[in-house]
Amino acid sequence: MVKAVVGANWGDEGKGKITDMLGKESDIIVRFQGGANAGHTIVNDYGKFALHTLPSGVFYDHTTSIIGNGVALDIPKLFGEIQSIVEKGVPAPKILVSDRAQIVMSYHKLFDAYEEERLAGKSFGSTKSGIAPFYSDKYAKIGFQVSELFDDDLLKEKVVRIAEQKNVLLEHLYHKPLLNPDDLYNELMEYKKMVEPYVCNVSLFLHNAIKEGKNILLEGQLGSLKDPDHGIYPMVTSSSTLAAYGAIGAGIPPYEIKQIITVCKAYSSAVGAGAFVSEIFGDEADELRKRGGDGGEFGATTGRPRRMGWFDCVASKYGCRMQGATDVAFTVLDVLGYLEEIPVCVGYEINGEVTTEFPVTHLLEKAKPVYKVLPGWKEDIRGIKKYEDLPENCRKYIEFIEEQIGYPITMVSNGPGRDDIIYRNK
Ligand code: GDP
């Protein structure tokens, strides 16, 4: 049985915690897209970890963690992360890396930084992990696939060709030092040494695992609104964040994905530039940011303060629809316990008309939030295990949002730990 855990919003919904929790019943956890540009924060018995590359399953000794072909594979980061968790006492994880994954090169990171510098104030707010240049090269067919590390003749020819092409931009657009083919070759040889023990024909491995009835979890990064096709283009990421892409980025048939657990946070947060209709500012935002998540809403990778906002039913309904949510996991609800009243964005006013359908970007930029204010519950709900035991106003908040988004909230997360979860039978 294959399940996916994906985000309904802008990322940082708490997918790491849900994946970690579901990892208990999983044999295999697969990352299928994205790179080291986002992070999951996971709190468990070993401590608190920010993972950027490793799947969240690495903390269980019964799971195999897979880096699928759809991932932007940052080999030194991956190995740094393996080392860092082993140092904290986690048993060495079983890891497989797809022979069809492509490699983030050091020049991808340089190009990312140079482009941000060139765009200055008009930049996209990239984390400079090389993700956009990496995926551009993949689709321009000038990327390095893991399998190519084992074809020396090909590599020797290719490094010359790549350096020639990249150097045109480095010299004339960015005015930066040029690439040397020998350095590229040496870099690739370093990566080969690191990755060799883990390389695997992942789609075949998963094909056999599905036949054997194994439980497989696909772990998404970021959320629907960062999808390059269906998100807030161009303020999006460079690989698809949708569960449907899990089939491609892992190499399995789409009909095998039976459950799509779409994670929705009880309020909104976003990083980087782009329209954010229910955004709040000033003291109100500072307070929510400070109390948010587990120790504040600051980027797991960059430490940047996240932009904060009230729950957005329009964006979340759309986010769930694009994921094809079979279940919604509603997270970080405990954080809202301090509020007397909680505004919820129920519509967008665009050119004088109110809509509940998420618009394309140029209209999104004109959208003004329409709020409904719900009463708060003014109580700490951490530790509650049964839905009926939640305060009435808290249940009303959940049920109101469920009705607005139109997808079943089957899990409510009321704390950062693995066991802070309330299941609802729907
Ligand atoms: P991801 O990228 O979607 O995994 O999201 P993050 O790693 O940014 O997770 C958001 C933060 O919220 C992390 O610090 C989690 O530990 C924390 N978190 C997850 N679920 C809950 C919850 O239900 N309550 C609280 N208070 N924190 C949570």
Tab-separated table of C-alpha atoms and ligand atoms in Angstrom:
chain	number	residue	atom	x	y	z
A	1	MET	CA	0.000	0.000	0.000
A	2	VAL	CA	1.384	3.383	-0.976
A	3	LYS	CA	0.507	6.555	0.945
A	4	ALA	CA	1.694	10.094	0.337
A	5	VAL	CA	2.186	12.885	2.859
A	6	VAL	CA	2.067	16.256	1.137
A	7	GLY	CA	1.416	19.918	1.966
A	8	ALA	CA	-1.759	21.869	1.159
A	9	ASN	CA	-0.248	25.309	1.592
A	10	TRP	CA	3.115	27.050	1.197
A	11	GLY	CA	5.151	24.412	3.007
A	12	ASP	CA	6.075	24.163	6.701
A	13	GLU	CA	2.691	22.631	7.478
A	14	GLY	CA	4.248	20.029	9.776
A	15	LYS	CA	4.670	17.259	7.198
A	16	GLY	CA	7.847	16.043	8.899
A	17	LYS	CA	6.005	15.264	12.095
A	18	ILE	CA	3.175	13.458	10.280
A	19	THR	CA	5.636	11.451	8.176
A	20	ASP	CA	7.656	10.570	11.231
A	21	MET	CA	4.471	9.444	12.960
A	22	LEU	CA	3.267	7.356	9.990
A	23	GLY	CA	6.786	6.023	9.592
A	24	LYS	CA	6.061	3.636	12.428
A	25	GLU	CA	3.889	1.510	10.123
A	26	SER	CA	5.998	2.039	6.997
A	27	ASP	CA	8.596	-0.281	5.538
A	28	ILE	CA	9.887	2.254	3.054
A	29	ILE	CA	9.875	6.063	2.984
A	30	VAL	CA	10.611	7.832	-0.265
A	31	ARG	CA	11.540	11.432	-1.028
A	32	PHE	CA	10.332	12.092	-4.560
A	33	GLN	CA	11.005	15.776	-5.320
A	34	GLY	CA	12.756	18.896	-4.126
A	35	GLY	CA	16.176	19.207	-2.668
A	36	ALA	CA	17.979	20.543	0.341
A	37	ASN	CA	16.143	23.883	0.056
A	38	ALA	CA	13.446	23.086	2.581
A	39	GLY	CA	13.598	21.248	5.825
A	40	HIS	CA	11.521	19.159	8.113
A	41	THR	CA	11.773	19.577	11.820
A	42	ILE	CA	11.368	16.359	13.742
A	43	VAL	CA	11.221	15.915	17.478
A	44	ASN	CA	11.685	12.382	18.780
A	45	ASP	CA	13.400	10.388	21.518
A	46	TYR	CA	16.856	11.132	20.081
A	47	GLY	CA	16.359	14.899	20.104
A	48	LYS	CA	15.338	17.613	17.674
A	49	PHE	CA	16.502	17.373	14.071
A	50	ALA	CA	16.259	19.559	10.995
A	51	LEU	CA	16.433	17.282	7.962
A	52	HIS	CA	16.850	18.724	4.496
A	53	THR	CA	17.716	15.741	2.386
A	54	LEU	CA	17.108	12.576	4.372
A	55	PRO	CA	13.582	11.172	4.480
A	56	SER	CA	11.959	11.410	7.911
A	57	GLY	CA	12.036	7.614	8.271
A	58	VAL	CA	15.724	7.567	9.118
A	59	PHE	CA	14.915	7.464	12.816
A	60	TYR	CA	13.263	4.053	12.649
A	61	ASP	CA	15.432	0.976	12.355
A	62	HIS	CA	12.771	-0.972	10.460
A	63	THR	CA	12.462	1.430	7.510
A	64	THR	CA	14.415	1.835	4.315
A	65	SER	CA	14.864	5.475	3.305
A	66	ILE	CA	14.906	6.220	-0.389
A	67	ILE	CA	16.012	9.227	-2.387
A	68	GLY	CA	13.942	8.950	-5.546
A	69	ASN	CA	14.867	9.994	-9.072
A	70	GLY	CA	12.804	13.201	-8.778
A	71	VAL	CA	14.990	14.650	-6.033
A	72	ALA	CA	17.721	17.258	-6.503
A	73	LEU	CA	20.435	15.173	-4.878
A	74	ASP	CA	22.954	17.178	-2.888
A	75	ILE	CA	25.491	14.462	-2.132
A	76	PRO	CA	27.715	16.272	0.427
A	77	LYS	CA	24.592	17.481	2.284
A	78	LEU	CA	23.145	13.985	2.320
A	79	PHE	CA	26.326	12.571	3.818
A	80	GLY	CA	26.668	15.399	6.303
A	81	GLU	CA	23.145	14.638	7.502
A	82	ILE	CA	23.781	10.910	7.811
A	83	GLN	CA	26.861	11.672	9.901
A	84	SER	CA	25.074	14.179	12.096
A	85	ILE	CA	22.260	11.811	13.046
A	86	VAL	CA	24.613	8.900	13.676
A	87	GLU	CA	26.670	11.189	15.945
A	88	LYS	CA	23.550	11.835	18.026
A	89	GLY	CA	23.100	8.106	18.610
A	90	VAL	CA	20.582	7.209	15.888
A	91	PRO	CA	21.390	3.738	14.434
A	92	ALA	CA	22.897	3.954	10.910
A	93	PRO	CA	19.892	4.172	8.574
A	94	LYS	CA	19.287	1.960	5.515
A	95	ILE	CA	19.457	4.341	2.588
A	96	LEU	CA	19.009	3.816	-1.140
A	97	VAL	CA	19.638	6.457	-3.777
A	98	SER	CA	18.070	6.153	-7.222
A	99	ASP	CA	20.559	5.587	-10.037
A	100	ARG	CA	18.349	7.994	-12.005
A	101	ALA	CA	18.508	10.860	-9.508
A	102	GLN	CA	20.464	13.851	-10.713
A	103	ILE	CA	23.206	15.602	-8.820
A	104	VAL	CA	23.272	19.152	-7.498
A	105	MET	CA	26.693	20.490	-8.493
A	106	SER	CA	28.606	23.212	-6.689
A	107	TYR	CA	28.067	25.491	-9.696
A	108	HIS	CA	24.300	25.174	-9.323
A	109	LYS	CA	24.622	26.817	-5.919
A	110	LEU	CA	26.899	29.492	-7.347
A	111	PHE	CA	24.475	30.251	-10.164
A	112	ASP	CA	21.634	30.439	-7.657
A	113	ALA	CA	23.539	32.995	-5.582
A	114	TYR	CA	24.744	34.969	-8.623
A	115	GLU	CA	21.214	35.214	-10.004
A	116	GLU	CA	19.827	36.427	-6.668
A	117	GLU	CA	22.598	39.022	-6.581
A	118	ARG	CA	21.847	40.111	-10.145
A	119	LEU	CA	18.106	40.437	-9.465
A	120	ALA	CA	18.812	42.227	-6.183
A	121	GLY	CA	15.496	43.608	-4.847
A	122	LYS	CA	13.483	41.656	-7.431
A	123	SER	CA	14.781	38.281	-6.314
A	124	PHE	CA	12.577	35.250	-5.636
A	125	GLY	CA	13.912	34.722	-2.128
A	126	SER	CA	15.830	31.585	-3.079
A	127	THR	CA	17.580	29.599	-0.357
A	128	LYS	CA	20.585	29.422	-2.728
A	129	SER	CA	20.688	25.648	-2.569
A	130	GLY	CA	21.031	25.486	-6.337
A	131	ILE	CA	17.564	24.042	-6.880
A	132	ALA	CA	16.354	26.262	-9.742
A	133	PRO	CA	19.617	26.018	-11.739
A	134	PHE	CA	19.648	22.274	-11.049
A	135	TYR	CA	16.156	21.622	-12.433
A	136	SER	CA	16.790	23.990	-15.370
A	137	ASP	CA	19.787	21.873	-16.298
A	138	LYS	CA	17.871	18.632	-15.817
A	139	TYR	CA	15.251	19.685	-18.334
A	140	ALA	CA	17.851	21.263	-20.627
A	141	LYS	CA	19.398	17.782	-20.565
A	142	ILE	CA	22.759	18.921	-19.255
A	143	GLY	CA	22.482	17.521	-15.738
A	144	PHE	CA	24.543	14.702	-14.257
A	145	GLN	CA	22.585	11.560	-13.455
A	146	VAL	CA	23.953	9.322	-10.674
A	147	SER	CA	24.322	6.460	-13.185
A	148	GLU	CA	26.700	8.605	-15.249
A	149	LEU	CA	29.230	8.625	-12.409
A	150	PHE	CA	29.995	5.069	-13.498
A	151	ASP	CA	30.726	5.963	-17.113
A	152	ASP	CA	34.118	7.600	-17.095
A	153	ASP	CA	34.367	8.286	-20.842
A	154	LEU	CA	31.052	10.060	-20.802
A	155	LEU	CA	32.015	12.160	-17.776
A	156	LYS	CA	35.329	13.287	-19.257
A	157	GLU	CA	33.618	14.518	-22.409
A	158	LYS	CA	30.660	16.014	-20.565
A	159	VAL	CA	32.599	18.142	-18.066
A	160	VAL	CA	34.266	19.949	-20.967
A	161	ARG	CA	30.950	20.559	-22.698
A	162	ILE	CA	29.267	21.793	-19.513
A	163	ALA	CA	32.120	24.103	-18.521
A	164	GLU	CA	32.111	25.624	-22.010
A	165	GLN	CA	28.425	26.405	-21.771
A	166	LYS	CA	28.385	27.639	-18.177
A	167	ASN	CA	31.435	29.825	-18.728
A	168	VAL	CA	29.611	31.965	-21.290
A	169	LEU	CA	27.176	33.051	-18.590
A	170	LEU	CA	29.824	33.319	-15.896
A	171	GLU	CA	31.957	35.576	-18.044
A	172	HIS	CA	29.390	37.747	-19.762
A	173	LEU	CA	26.338	37.836	-17.496
A	174	TYR	CA	27.672	37.401	-13.991
A	175	HIS	CA	31.342	38.485	-14.353
A	176	LYS	CA	32.493	35.717	-12.038
A	177	PRO	CA	35.353	33.180	-12.021
A	178	LEU	CA	35.120	30.498	-14.717
A	179	LEU	CA	34.663	26.746	-14.275
A	180	ASN	CA	37.468	24.353	-14.971
A	181	PRO	CA	36.528	20.921	-16.423
A	182	ASP	CA	39.146	19.137	-14.293
A	183	ASP	CA	37.641	20.573	-11.112
A	184	LEU	CA	34.195	19.401	-12.207
A	185	TYR	CA	35.542	15.926	-12.886
A	186	ASN	CA	37.210	15.793	-9.470
A	187	GLU	CA	34.028	16.978	-7.801
A	188	LEU	CA	32.100	14.175	-9.515
A	189	MET	CA	34.681	11.607	-8.408
A	190	GLU	CA	34.267	12.767	-4.804
A	191	TYR	CA	30.520	12.348	-5.118
A	192	LYS	CA	30.947	8.920	-6.681
A	193	LYS	CA	32.907	7.732	-3.651
A	194	MET	CA	30.249	8.994	-1.275
A	195	VAL	CA	27.182	7.731	-3.106
A	196	GLU	CA	28.397	4.382	-4.488
A	197	PRO	CA	27.300	2.177	-1.551
A	198	TYR	CA	23.725	3.440	-1.795
A	199	VAL	CA	23.011	3.423	-5.530
A	200	CYS	CA	20.001	1.341	-6.501
A	201	ASN	CA	17.499	0.718	-9.269
A	202	VAL	CA	14.802	2.280	-7.123
A	203	SER	CA	11.784	1.827	-9.406
A	204	LEU	CA	12.500	-1.917	-9.597
A	205	PHE	CA	13.012	-2.091	-5.841
A	206	LEU	CA	9.657	-0.367	-5.300
A	207	HIS	CA	7.928	-2.531	-7.911
A	208	ASN	CA	8.980	-5.622	-5.970
A	209	ALA	CA	8.107	-4.031	-2.636
A	210	ILE	CA	4.579	-3.231	-3.865
A	211	LYS	CA	4.191	-6.840	-5.045
A	212	GLU	CA	5.256	-8.039	-1.606
A	213	GLY	CA	2.614	-5.844	0.030
A	214	LYS	CA	5.065	-3.523	1.773
A	215	ASN	CA	3.917	-0.211	3.223
A	216	ILE	CA	5.449	2.658	1.314
A	217	LEU	CA	5.236	6.312	2.270
A	218	LEU	CA	5.960	9.088	-0.204
A	219	GLU	CA	7.186	12.203	1.546
A	220	GLY	CA	6.517	15.527	-0.146
A	221	GLN	CA	8.306	18.787	0.396
A	222	LEU	CA	6.767	22.268	0.441
A	223	GLY	CA	3.064	22.468	-0.535
A	224	SER	CA	0.539	22.811	-3.358
A	225	LEU	CA	0.952	26.573	-3.674
A	226	LYS	CA	4.651	26.162	-4.466
A	227	ASP	CA	3.985	23.774	-7.345
A	228	PRO	CA	5.466	25.110	-10.595
A	229	ASP	CA	2.253	24.415	-12.563
A	230	HIS	CA	-0.526	24.847	-10.044
A	231	GLY	CA	1.072	27.200	-7.533
A	232	ILE	CA	1.733	30.927	-7.370
A	233	TYR	CA	4.027	30.983	-10.402
A	234	PRO	CA	6.698	32.359	-10.597
A	235	MET	CA	7.069	32.422	-6.804
A	236	VAL	CA	7.166	28.648	-6.767
A	237	THR	CA	9.713	25.907	-6.419
A	238	SER	CA	11.223	24.090	-9.392
A	239	SER	CA	9.821	20.582	-8.957
A	240	SER	CA	6.231	19.491	-8.528
A	241	THR	CA	5.027	19.388	-4.948
A	242	LEU	CA	1.914	17.372	-5.763
A	243	ALA	CA	1.204	13.786	-4.749
A	244	ALA	CA	0.686	12.922	-8.416
A	245	TYR	CA	4.356	13.645	-9.010
A	246	GLY	CA	5.155	11.048	-6.362
A	247	ALA	CA	4.510	8.419	-9.021
A	248	ILE	CA	7.111	9.942	-11.331
A	249	GLY	CA	9.657	11.021	-8.744
A	250	ALA	CA	9.666	7.573	-7.139
A	251	GLY	CA	9.043	5.541	-10.288
A	252	ILE	CA	5.773	3.783	-9.431
A	253	PRO	CA	2.383	3.588	-11.183
A	254	PRO	CA	0.033	6.462	-10.236
A	255	TYR	CA	-2.824	4.088	-9.327
A	256	GLU	CA	-0.731	2.585	-6.529
A	257	ILE	CA	-1.035	5.756	-4.427
A	258	LYS	CA	-4.088	4.879	-2.334
A	259	GLN	CA	-4.036	7.490	0.389
A	260	ILE	CA	-3.045	11.139	0.083
A	261	ILE	CA	-2.631	12.703	3.493
A	262	THR	CA	-2.631	16.408	2.919
A	263	VAL	CA	-1.178	18.448	5.748
A	264	CYS	CA	-2.847	21.757	6.521
A	265	LYS	CA	-1.665	24.068	9.269
A	266	ALA	CA	-4.269	25.662	11.586
A	267	TYR	CA	-2.960	29.119	10.577
A	268	SER	CA	-0.823	30.237	7.648
A	269	SER	CA	2.869	30.852	7.185
A	270	ALA	CA	4.988	31.361	4.115
A	271	VAL	CA	8.587	32.046	3.232
A	272	GLY	CA	9.941	33.972	0.298
A	273	ALA	CA	8.172	36.473	-1.899
A	274	GLY	CA	4.710	36.231	-3.436
A	275	ALA	CA	1.091	37.159	-2.745
A	276	PHE	CA	-0.139	35.982	0.652
A	277	VAL	CA	-3.737	37.121	1.007
A	278	SER	CA	-4.387	36.412	4.696
A	279	GLU	CA	-1.010	37.764	5.818
A	280	ILE	CA	-0.867	39.651	9.113
A	281	PHE	CA	1.742	42.134	10.291
A	282	GLY	CA	3.102	43.924	13.339
A	283	ASP	CA	2.511	42.731	16.882
A	284	GLU	CA	-0.244	40.352	15.854
A	285	ALA	CA	2.138	38.549	13.483
A	286	ASP	CA	5.059	38.659	15.925
A	287	GLU	CA	2.962	37.026	18.626
A	288	LEU	CA	1.814	34.185	16.337
A	289	ARG	CA	5.337	33.743	14.949
A	290	LYS	CA	6.813	33.520	18.424
A	291	ARG	CA	4.255	30.963	19.587
A	292	GLY	CA	4.050	29.068	16.296
A	293	GLY	CA	5.399	25.630	15.440
A	294	ASP	CA	7.722	24.283	18.057
A	295	GLY	CA	9.804	27.218	19.224
A	296	GLY	CA	8.686	29.793	16.690
A	297	GLU	CA	8.057	30.075	12.965
A	298	PHE	CA	11.557	30.454	11.590
A	299	GLY	CA	12.869	28.640	8.502
A	300	ALA	CA	14.358	25.194	9.211
A	301	THR	CA	17.037	25.798	6.573
A	302	THR	CA	17.617	29.527	6.662
A	303	GLY	CA	16.416	30.649	10.111
A	304	ARG	CA	14.477	33.395	8.317
A	305	PRO	CA	11.353	34.605	10.129
A	306	ARG	CA	8.322	33.212	8.292
A	307	ARG	CA	5.525	35.466	7.064
A	308	MET	CA	2.422	34.825	9.146
A	309	GLY	CA	-1.302	34.845	8.432
A	310	TRP	CA	-4.701	33.513	9.440
A	311	PHE	CA	-6.025	30.250	8.073
A	312	ASP	CA	-6.925	30.624	4.400
A	313	CYS	CA	-9.862	28.434	3.353
A	314	VAL	CA	-9.607	29.495	-0.302
A	315	ALA	CA	-5.945	28.535	-0.631
A	316	SER	CA	-6.359	25.377	1.463
A	317	LYS	CA	-9.423	24.127	-0.415
A	318	TYR	CA	-7.487	24.551	-3.650
A	319	GLY	CA	-4.357	23.043	-2.112
A	320	CYS	CA	-6.287	19.939	-1.026
A	321	ARG	CA	-7.983	19.650	-4.403
A	322	MET	CA	-4.713	19.776	-6.315
A	323	GLN	CA	-3.229	17.130	-4.040
A	324	GLY	CA	-6.317	14.943	-4.320
A	325	ALA	CA	-6.563	14.763	-0.540
A	326	THR	CA	-8.121	11.603	0.844
A	327	ASP	CA	-7.335	12.785	4.383
A	328	VAL	CA	-6.448	16.121	5.877
A	329	ALA	CA	-4.030	16.278	8.798
A	330	PHE	CA	-4.746	19.541	10.610
A	331	THR	CA	-1.631	20.610	12.486
A	332	VAL	CA	-0.278	23.032	15.071
A	333	LEU	CA	-3.746	23.687	16.417
A	334	ASP	CA	-2.433	23.932	19.997
A	335	VAL	CA	-0.677	27.188	19.096
A	336	LEU	CA	-3.960	29.058	18.665
A	337	GLY	CA	-5.022	28.475	22.282
A	338	TYR	CA	-3.996	32.000	23.323
A	339	LEU	CA	-6.449	33.848	21.083
A	340	GLU	CA	-9.719	35.402	22.207
A	341	GLU	CA	-11.016	35.383	18.649
A	342	ILE	CA	-9.620	33.770	15.506
A	343	PRO	CA	-10.184	35.275	12.063
A	344	VAL	CA	-10.432	32.783	9.187
A	345	CYS	CA	-10.160	33.868	5.567
A	346	VAL	CA	-13.275	32.490	3.826
A	347	GLY	CA	-13.141	34.325	0.521
A	348	TYR	CA	-11.105	36.614	-1.713
A	349	GLU	CA	-12.446	39.904	-2.949
A	350	ILE	CA	-11.069	40.543	-6.418
A	351	ASN	CA	-12.186	43.573	-8.440
A	352	GLY	CA	-15.221	43.982	-6.199
A	353	GLU	CA	-16.365	40.362	-6.396
A	354	VAL	CA	-15.972	37.669	-3.752
A	355	THR	CA	-14.774	34.237	-4.784
A	356	THR	CA	-13.851	31.045	-2.941
A	357	GLU	CA	-11.861	29.662	-5.879
A	358	PHE	CA	-8.111	30.243	-5.843
A	359	PRO	CA	-7.139	32.490	-8.767
A	360	VAL	CA	-4.126	32.738	-11.078
A	361	THR	CA	-1.236	34.858	-9.834
A	362	HIS	CA	-2.042	38.240	-11.403
A	363	LEU	CA	-5.533	38.148	-9.860
A	364	LEU	CA	-4.225	36.743	-6.596
A	365	GLU	CA	-2.144	39.876	-6.239
A	366	LYS	CA	-5.341	41.948	-6.235
A	367	ALA	CA	-7.199	39.716	-3.779
A	368	LYS	CA	-8.288	41.085	-0.421
A	369	PRO	CA	-9.226	38.687	2.358
A	370	VAL	CA	-12.815	38.266	3.495
A	371	TYR	CA	-12.753	37.138	7.110
A	372	LYS	CA	-15.130	35.349	9.404
A	373	VAL	CA	-14.171	35.676	13.043
A	374	LEU	CA	-14.595	32.570	15.192
A	375	PRO	CA	-14.418	32.505	18.992
A	376	GLY	CA	-11.186	31.128	20.483
A	377	TRP	CA	-11.043	28.397	23.154
A	378	LYS	CA	-8.414	29.964	25.403
A	379	GLU	CA	-7.096	26.652	26.624
A	380	ASP	CA	-4.004	24.513	26.272
A	381	ILE	CA	-5.090	21.489	24.228
A	382	ARG	CA	-1.759	19.656	24.293
A	383	GLY	CA	-2.040	16.198	25.787
A	384	ILE	CA	-5.680	15.702	24.759
A	385	LYS	CA	-6.095	12.316	23.029
A	386	LYS	CA	-9.772	12.179	22.133
A	387	TYR	CA	-11.610	14.454	19.757
A	388	GLU	CA	-14.605	14.773	22.104
A	389	ASP	CA	-12.296	16.060	24.822
A	390	LEU	CA	-11.292	19.124	22.815
A	391	PRO	CA	-12.976	22.375	23.916
A	392	GLU	CA	-16.198	23.035	22.051
A	393	ASN	CA	-14.931	26.159	20.284
A	394	CYS	CA	-11.875	24.252	19.162
A	395	ARG	CA	-14.037	21.525	17.619
A	396	LYS	CA	-16.168	24.227	16.017
A	397	TYR	CA	-13.035	25.779	14.500
A	398	ILE	CA	-12.004	22.419	13.025
A	399	GLU	CA	-15.479	21.612	11.749
A	400	PHE	CA	-15.964	25.062	10.241
A	401	ILE	CA	-12.708	24.748	8.325
A	402	GLU	CA	-13.520	21.201	7.259
A	403	GLU	CA	-16.792	22.385	5.789
A	404	GLN	CA	-15.126	25.302	3.995
A	405	ILE	CA	-12.357	23.228	2.424
A	406	GLY	CA	-14.563	20.235	1.660
A	407	TYR	CA	-12.080	17.500	2.592
A	408	PRO	CA	-12.188	15.300	5.714
A	409	ILE	CA	-9.948	16.258	8.608
A	410	THR	CA	-9.088	12.814	9.965
A	411	MET	CA	-6.108	13.789	12.089
A	412	VAL	CA	-5.617	16.738	14.397
A	413	SER	CA	-2.099	17.466	15.609
A	414	ASN	CA	-1.943	19.191	18.989
A	415	GLY	CA	1.779	19.237	19.678
A	416	PRO	CA	5.124	18.610	17.986
A	417	GLY	CA	5.709	15.087	19.334
A	418	ARG	CA	4.921	11.796	17.584
A	419	ASP	CA	2.075	11.017	19.964
A	420	ASP	CA	0.454	14.436	19.905
A	421	ILE	CA	-2.250	13.342	17.511
A	422	ILE	CA	-6.003	12.947	17.644
A	423	TYR	CA	-7.596	10.618	15.109
A	424	ARG	CA	-11.121	11.212	13.916
A	425	ASN	CA	-13.111	8.476	12.246
A	426	LYS	CA	-14.765	9.837	9.146
B	1	GDP	P1	7.337	20.669	7.321
B	1	GDP	O1	8.355	21.248	6.443
B	1	GDP	O2	5.979	20.622	6.672
B	1	GDP	O3	7.708	19.369	7.940
B	1	GDP	O4	7.138	21.672	8.506
B	1	GDP	P2	8.147	22.143	9.628
B	1	GDP	O5	9.298	21.286	9.798
B	1	GDP	O6	8.392	23.596	9.434
B	1	GDP	O7	7.192	21.936	10.871
B	1	GDP	C1	6.646	22.961	11.507
B	1	GDP	C2	7.054	23.042	12.925
B	1	GDP	O8	5.922	22.734	13.691
B	1	GDP	C3	8.118	22.112	13.450
B	1	GDP	O9	8.898	22.825	14.374
B	1	GDP	C4	7.348	20.983	14.130
B	1	GDP	O10	8.043	20.390	15.200
B	1	GDP	C5	6.189	21.728	14.643
B	1	GDP	N1	4.935	21.004	14.742
B	1	GDP	C6	4.411	20.063	13.920
B	1	GDP	N2	3.177	19.736	14.331
B	1	GDP	C7	2.920	20.498	15.423
B	1	GDP	C8	1.795	20.659	16.287
B	1	GDP	O11	0.757	20.042	16.127
B	1	GDP	N3	1.916	21.571	17.302
B	1	GDP	C9	3.036	22.315	17.503
B	1	GDP	N4	3.052	23.185	18.499
B	1	GDP	N5	4.100	22.208	16.701
B	1	GDP	C10	4.042	21.316	15.677
